Amino acid sequence: MLMGEYLHSIDNKGRLILPAKFREEVGDNFVVTKGLDTCLFVYTKEEWGNLEKKLKQLPLAKADARAFVRFFFSGASELDCDKQGRFLLPANLRDYAKLDKDVVIIGVSSRIEIWSKDAWDAYNSEIGPTVAGIAENLVDLGI
């Protein structure tokens, strides 16, 4: 399970260090794509394969399904870590998530998310006061 929050910086070449705890879980080869909430999603190759199977089952005739699959796959890149645990984030993904220097890398169960520090701070400021209400709504889902 992927969990925790780590603050890192992107170097001037666009490289980012994947925290050692996460490297143990995802390995040195993984998939990064555009995520929701203007962050990046990182998946193990196995988890990406599971997600790909689910997305292939969406009805091609539905415009929303086509748009979501297009969004998710067009932004995807298979990346590798070097011996120092660094990987090069493609410019299009850095631009999408507005990643400049300081980033927050979080574990979210089966995926990793990469946020700009400013966006992560803003998200937490917005969501923090409403978490109790969100939790109440999730009771209906058995959580």
GROMACS .gro file of C-alpha atoms in nm:
model
  143
    1MET     CA    1   0.000   0.000   0.000
    2LEU     CA    2   0.124   0.345  -0.092
    3MET     CA    3   0.087   0.609   0.177
    4GLY     CA    4   0.263   0.912   0.317
    5GLU     CA    5   0.355   1.262   0.207
    6TYR     CA    6   0.700   1.373   0.092
    7LEU     CA    7   0.831   1.715  -0.011
    8HIS     CA    8   1.085   1.714  -0.295
    9SER     CA    9   1.217   1.949  -0.561
   10ILE     CA   10   1.240   1.916  -0.936
   11ASP     CA   11   1.592   1.991  -1.057
   12ASN     CA   12   1.672   2.223  -1.348
   13LYS     CA   13   1.670   1.925  -1.588
   14GLY     CA   14   1.314   1.827  -1.491
   15ARG     CA   15   1.416   1.531  -1.276
   16LEU     CA   16   1.244   1.433  -0.955
   17ILE     CA   17   1.345   1.184  -0.685
   18LEU     CA   18   1.093   0.913  -0.611
   19PRO     CA   19   1.096   0.857  -0.233
   20ALA     CA   20   1.271   0.530  -0.138
   21LYS     CA   21   0.956   0.397   0.031
   22PHE     CA   22   0.764   0.438  -0.294
   23ARG     CA   23   1.047   0.292  -0.506
   24GLU     CA   24   1.024  -0.023  -0.293
   25GLU     CA   25   0.655  -0.051  -0.390
   26VAL     CA   26   0.654   0.058  -0.756
   27GLY     CA   27   1.004  -0.044  -0.863
   28ASP     CA   28   1.224   0.148  -1.104
   29ASN     CA   29   0.980   0.137  -1.398
   30PHE     CA   30   0.628   0.283  -1.377
   31VAL     CA   31   0.364   0.483  -1.562
   32VAL     CA   32   0.293   0.852  -1.500
   33THR     CA   33  -0.010   1.025  -1.646
   34LYS     CA   34  -0.227   1.333  -1.610
   35GLY     CA   35  -0.442   1.290  -1.303
   36LEU     CA   36  -0.751   1.458  -1.172
   37ASP     CA   37  -0.737   1.779  -0.965
   38THR     CA   38  -0.439   1.900  -1.174
   39CYS     CA   39  -0.189   1.654  -1.029
   40LEU     CA   40  -0.007   1.356  -1.181
   41PHE     CA   41  -0.094   0.993  -1.114
   42VAL     CA   42   0.183   0.731  -1.088
   43TYR     CA   43   0.100   0.362  -1.128
   44THR     CA   44   0.295   0.040  -1.108
   45LYS     CA   45   0.301  -0.144  -1.440
   46GLU     CA   46   0.062  -0.402  -1.289
   47GLU     CA   47  -0.185  -0.141  -1.161
   48TRP     CA   48  -0.168   0.042  -1.496
   49GLY     CA   49  -0.255  -0.285  -1.670
   50ASN     CA   50  -0.556  -0.332  -1.439
   51LEU     CA   51  -0.672   0.022  -1.508
   52GLU     CA   52  -0.622  -0.021  -1.882
   53LYS     CA   53  -0.848  -0.329  -1.880
   54LYS     CA   54  -1.123  -0.133  -1.702
   55LEU     CA   55  -1.095   0.165  -1.934
   56LYS     CA   56  -1.112  -0.061  -2.242
   57GLN     CA   57  -1.454  -0.174  -2.122
   58LEU     CA   58  -1.600   0.176  -2.133
   59PRO     CA   59  -1.851   0.221  -2.416
   60LEU     CA   60  -1.686   0.377  -2.720
   61ALA     CA   61  -2.020   0.530  -2.822
   62LYS     CA   62  -2.027   0.755  -2.511
   63ALA     CA   63  -1.851   1.088  -2.559
   64ASP     CA   64  -1.758   1.116  -2.190
   65ALA     CA   65  -1.595   0.773  -2.197
   66ARG     CA   66  -1.395   0.858  -2.510
   67ALA     CA   67  -1.286   1.191  -2.361
   68PHE     CA   68  -1.174   1.035  -2.034
   69VAL     CA   69  -0.977   0.754  -2.203
   70ARG     CA   70  -0.820   1.005  -2.442
   71PHE     CA   71  -0.722   1.235  -2.153
   72PHE     CA   72  -0.575   0.952  -1.948
   73PHE     CA   73  -0.379   0.769  -2.219
   74SER     CA   74  -0.257   1.068  -2.419
   75GLY     CA   75  -0.074   1.200  -2.115
   76ALA     CA   76   0.078   0.868  -2.010
   77SER     CA   77   0.452   0.799  -2.012
   78GLU     CA   78   0.644   0.492  -1.904
   79LEU     CA   79   0.936   0.616  -1.694
   80ASP     CA   80   1.246   0.470  -1.530
   81CYS     CA   81   1.442   0.572  -1.221
   82ASP     CA   82   1.818   0.607  -1.238
   83LYS     CA   83   2.051   0.471  -0.969
   84GLN     CA   84   1.986   0.777  -0.749
   85GLY     CA   85   1.609   0.721  -0.768
   86ARG     CA   86   1.553   1.014  -1.005
   87PHE     CA   87   1.324   1.013  -1.307
   88LEU     CA   88   1.273   1.269  -1.580
   89LEU     CA   89   0.920   1.410  -1.587
   90PRO     CA   90   0.821   1.497  -1.945
   91ALA     CA   91   0.759   1.868  -2.004
   92ASN     CA   92   0.394   1.814  -2.101
   93LEU     CA   93   0.324   1.649  -1.763
   94ARG     CA   94   0.514   1.918  -1.571
   95ASP     CA   95   0.313   2.183  -1.757
   96TYR     CA   96  -0.020   2.010  -1.695
   97ALA     CA   97   0.037   1.984  -1.318
   98LYS     CA   98   0.207   2.327  -1.299
   99LEU     CA   99   0.519   2.167  -1.150
  100ASP     CA  100   0.803   2.411  -1.124
  101LYS     CA  101   1.031   2.355  -0.826
  102ASP     CA  102   0.872   2.235  -0.501
  103VAL     CA  103   0.644   1.932  -0.526
  104VAL     CA  104   0.458   1.708  -0.287
  105ILE     CA  105   0.453   1.335  -0.356
  106ILE     CA  106   0.177   1.144  -0.178
  107GLY     CA  107   0.077   0.781  -0.154
  108VAL     CA  108  -0.292   0.717  -0.220
  109SER     CA  109  -0.336   0.341  -0.168
  110SER     CA  110  -0.277   0.198  -0.518
  111ARG     CA  111  -0.122   0.505  -0.681
  112ILE     CA  112   0.114   0.793  -0.614
  113GLU     CA  113   0.012   1.151  -0.680
  114ILE     CA  114   0.254   1.434  -0.762
  115TRP     CA  115   0.132   1.785  -0.680
  116SER     CA  116   0.287   2.128  -0.699
  117LYS     CA  117   0.339   2.236  -0.339
  118ASP     CA  118   0.121   2.543  -0.390
  119ALA     CA  119  -0.165   2.338  -0.537
  120TRP     CA  120  -0.137   2.079  -0.257
  121ASP     CA  121  -0.146   2.351   0.009
  122ALA     CA  122  -0.448   2.515  -0.157
  123TYR     CA  123  -0.627   2.179  -0.187
  124ASN     CA  124  -0.568   2.102   0.182
  125SER     CA  125  -0.690   2.447   0.286
  126GLU     CA  126  -1.007   2.395   0.083
  127ILE     CA  127  -1.079   2.032   0.174
  128GLY     CA  128  -0.966   2.039   0.538
  129PRO     CA  129  -1.273   2.208   0.684
  130THR     CA  130  -1.509   1.979   0.489
  131VAL     CA  131  -1.355   1.640   0.567
  132ALA     CA  132  -1.602   1.560   0.845
  133GLY     CA  133  -1.894   1.622   0.609
  134ILE     CA  134  -1.733   1.414   0.337
  135ALA     CA  135  -1.684   1.131   0.587
  136GLU     CA  136  -2.054   1.145   0.676
  137ASN     CA  137  -2.147   1.109   0.308
  138LEU     CA  138  -1.914   0.809   0.270
  139VAL     CA  139  -2.101   0.617   0.541
  140ASP     CA  140  -2.353   0.527   0.269
  141LEU     CA  141  -2.070   0.352   0.084
  142GLY     CA  142  -1.990   0.133   0.383
  143ILE     CA  143  -1.678   0.324   0.486
   0.00000   0.00000   0.00000
